[in-house]
PDB file of C-alpha atoms and ligand atoms in Angstrom:
ATOM      1  CA  MET A  29       0.000   0.000   0.000  1.00 96.00           C
ATOM      2  CA  LYS A  30       1.214   3.499  -0.901  1.00 97.00           C
ATOM      3  CA  ILE A  31       0.429   6.156   1.694  1.00 98.00           C
ATOM      4  CA  ALA A  32       1.355   9.852   1.695  1.00 98.00           C
ATOM      5  CA  ILE A  33       1.360  12.021   4.805  1.00 98.00           C
ATOM      6  CA  ILE A  34       0.802  15.717   4.108  1.00 98.00           C
ATOM      7  CA  ASN A  35       1.315  18.192   6.935  1.00 98.00           C
ATOM      8  CA  GLY A  36       0.239  21.806   6.692  1.00 98.00           C
ATOM      9  CA  PRO A  37       1.315  25.087   8.259  1.00 98.00           C
ATOM     10  CA  ASN A  38       3.420  25.175  11.401  1.00 98.00           C
ATOM     11  CA  LEU A  39       3.572  21.400  11.697  1.00 98.00           C
ATOM     12  CA  ASN A  40       7.277  21.649  10.802  1.00 98.00           C
ATOM     13  CA  LEU A  41       7.539  23.201  14.282  1.00 97.00           C
ATOM     14  CA  LEU A  42       6.237  20.110  16.102  1.00 97.00           C
ATOM     15  CA  GLY A  43       8.570  19.408  18.994  1.00 96.00           C
ATOM     16  CA  LYS A  44       9.241  23.111  19.575  1.00 96.00           C
ATOM     17  CA  ARG A  45       5.777  24.603  19.157  1.00 95.00           C
ATOM     18  CA  GLU A  46       3.446  24.772  22.210  1.00 96.00           C
ATOM     19  CA  PRO A  47       4.732  21.460  23.651  1.00 96.00           C
ATOM     20  CA  ASP A  48       1.875  21.293  26.190  1.00 95.00           C
ATOM     21  CA  THR A  49      -0.544  21.014  23.265  1.00 96.00           C
ATOM     22  CA  TYR A  50       1.518  19.294  20.591  1.00 96.00           C
ATOM     23  CA  GLY A  51       4.200  17.361  22.502  1.00 95.00           C
ATOM     24  CA  ASP A  52       7.977  17.581  22.325  1.00 95.00           C
ATOM     25  CA  VAL A  53       8.802  15.282  19.405  1.00 97.00           C
ATOM     26  CA  ALA A  54       9.713  16.605  15.945  1.00 97.00           C
ATOM     27  CA  PHE A  55       7.636  15.054  13.154  1.00 98.00           C
ATOM     28  CA  THR A  56      10.714  14.166  11.098  1.00 97.00           C
ATOM     29  CA  ASP A  57      11.955  12.046  14.037  1.00 97.00           C
ATOM     30  CA  TYR A  58       8.519  10.502  14.540  1.00 98.00           C
ATOM     31  CA  PHE A  59       8.298   9.699  10.833  1.00 98.00           C
ATOM     32  CA  LYS A  60      11.420   7.486  11.046  1.00 97.00           C
ATOM     33  CA  GLY A  61       9.577   5.408  13.645  1.00 98.00           C
ATOM     34  CA  LEU A  62       6.519   5.156  11.383  1.00 98.00           C
ATOM     35  CA  GLU A  63       8.704   3.899   8.527  1.00 97.00           C
ATOM     36  CA  GLU A  64      10.165   1.221  10.806  1.00 97.00           C
ATOM     37  CA  LYS A  65       6.852   0.222  12.374  1.00 97.00           C
ATOM     38  CA  PHE A  66       4.851  -0.121   9.142  1.00 96.00           C
ATOM     39  CA  SER A  67       6.551  -1.868   6.274  1.00 89.00           C
ATOM     40  CA  LEU A  68       4.502  -0.276   3.554  1.00 96.00           C
ATOM     41  CA  GLU A  69       5.233  -0.405  -0.163  1.00 96.00           C
ATOM     42  CA  GLU A  70       5.585   3.389   0.073  1.00 97.00           C
ATOM     43  CA  LEU A  71       5.289   5.927   2.891  1.00 98.00           C
ATOM     44  CA  ILE A  72       5.944   9.519   1.866  1.00 98.00           C
ATOM     45  CA  TYR A  73       6.043  12.602   4.084  1.00 98.00           C
ATOM     46  CA  VAL A  74       5.742  16.175   2.820  1.00 98.00           C
ATOM     47  CA  GLN A  75       5.017  19.459   4.577  1.00 98.00           C
ATOM     48  CA  SER A  76       4.222  22.993   3.484  1.00 98.00           C
ATOM     49  CA  ASN A  77       3.161  26.222   5.120  1.00 98.00           C
ATOM     50  CA  ILE A  78       1.531  27.365   1.875  1.00 98.00           C
ATOM     51  CA  GLU A  79      -2.104  26.549   1.071  1.00 98.00           C
ATOM     52  CA  GLY A  80      -1.568  26.263  -2.707  1.00 98.00           C
ATOM     53  CA  LYS A  81       1.377  23.919  -2.192  1.00 98.00           C
ATOM     54  CA  ILE A  82      -0.854  21.636  -0.101  1.00 98.00           C
ATOM     55  CA  VAL A  83      -3.369  21.670  -2.980  1.00 98.00           C
ATOM     56  CA  ASP A  84      -0.501  20.706  -5.343  1.00 98.00           C
ATOM     57  CA  PHE A  85       0.547  17.848  -3.033  1.00 98.00           C
ATOM     58  CA  LEU A  86      -3.036  16.573  -2.854  1.00 98.00           C
ATOM     59  CA  GLN A  87      -3.352  16.670  -6.649  1.00 98.00           C
ATOM     60  CA  GLU A  88      -0.028  14.841  -7.047  1.00 98.00           C
ATOM     61  CA  PHE A  89      -0.457  12.174  -4.361  1.00 98.00           C
ATOM     62  CA  GLY A  90      -4.177  11.884  -5.062  1.00 98.00           C
ATOM     63  CA  GLU A  91      -3.192  10.108  -8.291  1.00 95.00           C
ATOM     64  CA  GLN A  92      -0.201   8.124  -7.032  1.00 93.00           C
ATOM     65  CA  SER A  93      -1.255   6.951  -3.568  1.00 97.00           C
ATOM     66  CA  ASP A  94      -3.732   4.469  -2.158  1.00 97.00           C
ATOM     67  CA  GLY A  95      -4.431   6.796   0.750  1.00 98.00           C
ATOM     68  CA  ILE A  96      -3.518  10.235   2.053  1.00 98.00           C
ATOM     69  CA  ILE A  97      -3.178  11.289   5.689  1.00 98.00           C
ATOM     70  CA  LEU A  98      -3.717  15.034   5.924  1.00 98.00           C
ATOM     71  CA  ASN A  99      -3.111  17.357   8.828  1.00 98.00           C
ATOM     72  CA  ALA A 100      -4.022  20.669   7.231  1.00 98.00           C
ATOM     73  CA  GLY A 101      -3.248  22.601  10.435  1.00 98.00           C
ATOM     74  CA  ALA A 102      -5.111  25.915  10.627  1.00 98.00           C
ATOM     75  CA  TYR A 103      -6.240  25.552   6.974  1.00 98.00           C
ATOM     76  CA  THR A 104      -8.529  22.799   8.257  1.00 98.00           C
ATOM     77  CA  HIS A 105     -10.790  25.509   9.601  1.00 98.00           C
ATOM     78  CA  THR A 106     -10.727  27.899   6.640  1.00 98.00           C
ATOM     79  CA  SER A 107      -9.737  26.353   3.323  1.00 98.00           C
ATOM     80  CA  LEU A 108     -12.258  25.841   0.539  1.00 98.00           C
ATOM     81  CA  ALA A 109      -9.436  25.083  -1.918  1.00 98.00           C
ATOM     82  CA  ILE A 110      -8.280  22.094   0.146  1.00 98.00           C
ATOM     83  CA  ALA A 111     -11.882  20.913   0.594  1.00 98.00           C
ATOM     84  CA  ASP A 112     -12.394  21.125  -3.191  1.00 98.00           C
ATOM     85  CA  VAL A 113      -9.230  19.205  -4.083  1.00 98.00           C
ATOM     86  CA  ILE A 114     -10.118  16.393  -1.658  1.00 98.00           C
ATOM     87  CA  ARG A 115     -13.399  16.029  -3.572  1.00 98.00           C
ATOM     88  CA  ALA A 116     -11.531  16.019  -6.880  1.00 98.00           C
ATOM     89  CA  ILE A 117      -8.872  13.358  -6.270  1.00 98.00           C
ATOM     90  CA  LYS A 118      -9.017   9.574  -6.451  1.00 96.00           C
ATOM     91  CA  ALA A 119      -7.235   8.637  -3.203  1.00 98.00           C
ATOM     92  CA  PRO A 120      -9.221   8.605   0.050  1.00 98.00           C
ATOM     93  CA  VAL A 121      -8.074  11.130   2.646  1.00 98.00           C
ATOM     94  CA  ILE A 122      -8.008  10.719   6.427  1.00 98.00           C
ATOM     95  CA  GLU A 123      -7.990  14.000   8.360  1.00 98.00           C
ATOM     96  CA  VAL A 124      -5.715  13.922  11.401  1.00 98.00           C
ATOM     97  CA  HIS A 125      -4.969  16.312  14.240  1.00 98.00           C
ATOM     98  CA  VAL A 126      -2.435  15.983  16.994  1.00 98.00           C
ATOM     99  CA  SER A 127      -4.607  17.839  19.498  1.00 98.00           C
ATOM    100  CA  ASN A 128      -8.248  17.223  20.312  1.00 98.00           C
ATOM    101  CA  VAL A 129      -9.625  20.114  18.273  1.00 98.00           C
ATOM    102  CA  TYR A 130     -13.116  19.518  19.737  1.00 97.00           C
ATOM    103  CA  ALA A 131     -11.852  20.321  23.234  1.00 97.00           C
ATOM    104  CA  ARG A 132     -10.270  23.596  22.101  1.00 97.00           C
ATOM    105  CA  GLU A 133     -11.456  26.993  20.825  1.00 97.00           C
ATOM    106  CA  LYS A 134     -14.752  27.148  18.926  1.00 97.00           C
ATOM    107  CA  PHE A 135     -13.016  28.055  15.637  1.00 97.00           C
ATOM    108  CA  ARG A 136     -11.043  24.779  15.760  1.00 98.00           C
ATOM    109  CA  GLN A 137     -14.228  22.742  16.053  1.00 97.00           C
ATOM    110  CA  TYR A 138     -15.238  23.431  12.438  1.00 98.00           C
ATOM    111  CA  SER A 139     -13.515  21.655   9.557  1.00 98.00           C
ATOM    112  CA  THR A 140     -14.099  22.571   5.894  1.00 98.00           C
ATOM    113  CA  ILE A 141     -12.496  19.270   4.861  1.00 98.00           C
ATOM    114  CA  ALA A 142     -14.117  16.711   7.209  1.00 98.00           C
ATOM    115  CA  PRO A 143     -17.218  16.085   5.035  1.00 98.00           C
ATOM    116  CA  TYR A 144     -14.990  15.008   2.126  1.00 98.00           C
ATOM    117  CA  CYS A 145     -12.616  12.810   4.109  1.00 98.00           C
ATOM    118  CA  MET A 146     -12.992   9.099   4.744  1.00 97.00           C
ATOM    119  CA  GLY A 147     -12.786   9.897   8.456  1.00 98.00           C
ATOM    120  CA  SER A 148     -11.112  12.037  11.068  1.00 98.00           C
ATOM    121  CA  ILE A 149      -8.728  11.190  13.903  1.00 98.00           C
ATOM    122  CA  ALA A 150      -7.902  13.841  16.506  1.00 98.00           C
ATOM    123  CA  GLY A 151      -6.491  14.097  19.976  1.00 98.00           C
ATOM    124  CA  PHE A 152      -4.076  11.188  20.220  1.00 98.00           C
ATOM    125  CA  GLY A 153      -0.907  13.215  19.842  1.00 98.00           C
ATOM    126  CA  LEU A 154       1.405  11.867  17.139  1.00 98.00           C
ATOM    127  CA  LEU A 155      -0.265   8.493  17.607  1.00 98.00           C
ATOM    128  CA  SER A 156      -3.088   9.996  15.483  1.00 98.00           C
ATOM    129  CA  TYR A 157      -0.850   9.282  12.456  1.00 98.00           C
ATOM    130  CA  ASP A 158      -0.332   5.628  13.470  1.00 98.00           C
ATOM    131  CA  LEU A 159      -4.083   5.235  13.864  1.00 98.00           C
ATOM    132  CA  ALA A 160      -4.685   6.674  10.408  1.00 98.00           C
ATOM    133  CA  ILE A 161      -2.192   4.234   8.836  1.00 98.00           C
ATOM    134  CA  GLU A 162      -3.843   1.363  10.749  1.00 98.00           C
ATOM    135  CA  ALA A 163      -7.232   2.520   9.431  1.00 98.00           C
ATOM    136  CA  PHE A 164      -6.008   2.390   5.824  1.00 98.00           C
ATOM    137  CA  LEU A 165      -4.454  -1.035   6.382  1.00 97.00           C
ATOM    138  CA  LEU A 166      -7.604  -2.439   7.986  1.00 96.00           C
ATOM    139  CA  LYS A 167      -9.841  -0.867   5.321  1.00 92.00           C
ATOM    140  CA  GLY A 168      -7.605  -2.210   2.552  1.00 83.00           C
ATOM    141  CA  LYS A 169      -7.975  -5.807   3.727  1.00 61.00           C
TER     142      LYS A 169
HETATM  143  C1  DQA B 225      -3.787  20.968  14.459  1.00 93.79           C
HETATM  144  C2  DQA B 225      -4.982  21.714  15.063  1.00 93.79           C
HETATM  145  C3  DQA B 225      -5.217  23.032  14.340  1.00 93.79           C
HETATM  146  O1  DQA B 225      -6.310  23.716  14.923  1.00 93.79           O
HETATM  147  C4  DQA B 225      -3.988  23.912  14.435  1.00 93.79           C
HETATM  148  O2  DQA B 225      -4.185  25.097  13.697  1.00 93.79           O
HETATM  149  C5  DQA B 225      -2.748  23.214  14.030  1.00 93.79           C
HETATM  150  C6  DQA B 225      -2.541  21.835  14.466  1.00 93.79           C
HETATM  151  C7  DQA B 225      -3.452  19.680  15.244  1.00 93.79           C
HETATM  152  O3  DQA B 225      -2.761  18.844  14.690  1.00 93.79           O
HETATM  153  O4  DQA B 225      -3.863  19.531  16.394  1.00 93.79           O
HETATM  154  O5  DQA B 225      -1.863  23.801  13.425  1.00 93.79           O
HETATM  155  O6  DQA B 225      -4.095  20.593  13.128  1.00 93.79           O
END
C-alpha cells in the first residue's frame, strides 16, 4: 500500500511549538519510527506552510497513492481550496490532528475538509498518524 502524509502550516515546528498542546517530538523524528513500524510499499512525508502547495501535493499524491493522511493545520478551519481538491482526487483522505480540536477553541471545532474525508482522527498526539495508517491497512484488507 502506498500512503502519503501531508502536513500543513506550522507542523514543521512540532517538537518546539506549544509542547503542552503538541508534545515535544519533531515530526521528522517521529516519521522514522513510522517507517520502521509499518513496512509499507511506500510511505511519503511532505510538509508545506503554503495553502496552494498543499493543494498541489493533494493533486499529485491523489493520483499516485492508495491513501492520504492530511493534517491541514489551521487551513482545516478555513480552506475551501483544500476541501475542493479532496473532492476532486481519487485517493481517500483521512484527516488527522495531533490535538483534540473539539476540546479547544470554537473556531477549531469546524472543519471545511471533514465532510470530504474518509474519516477524522484527533487528539491522540502523534499516535493519530499511526491510527490513520492502521485505518487504511484495515480498510484495505
Ligand atoms: C492541528 C490543530 C489546528 O487547529 C492547528 O491550527 C494546528 C494543528 C493539530 O494537529 O492539532 O496547526 O491541526
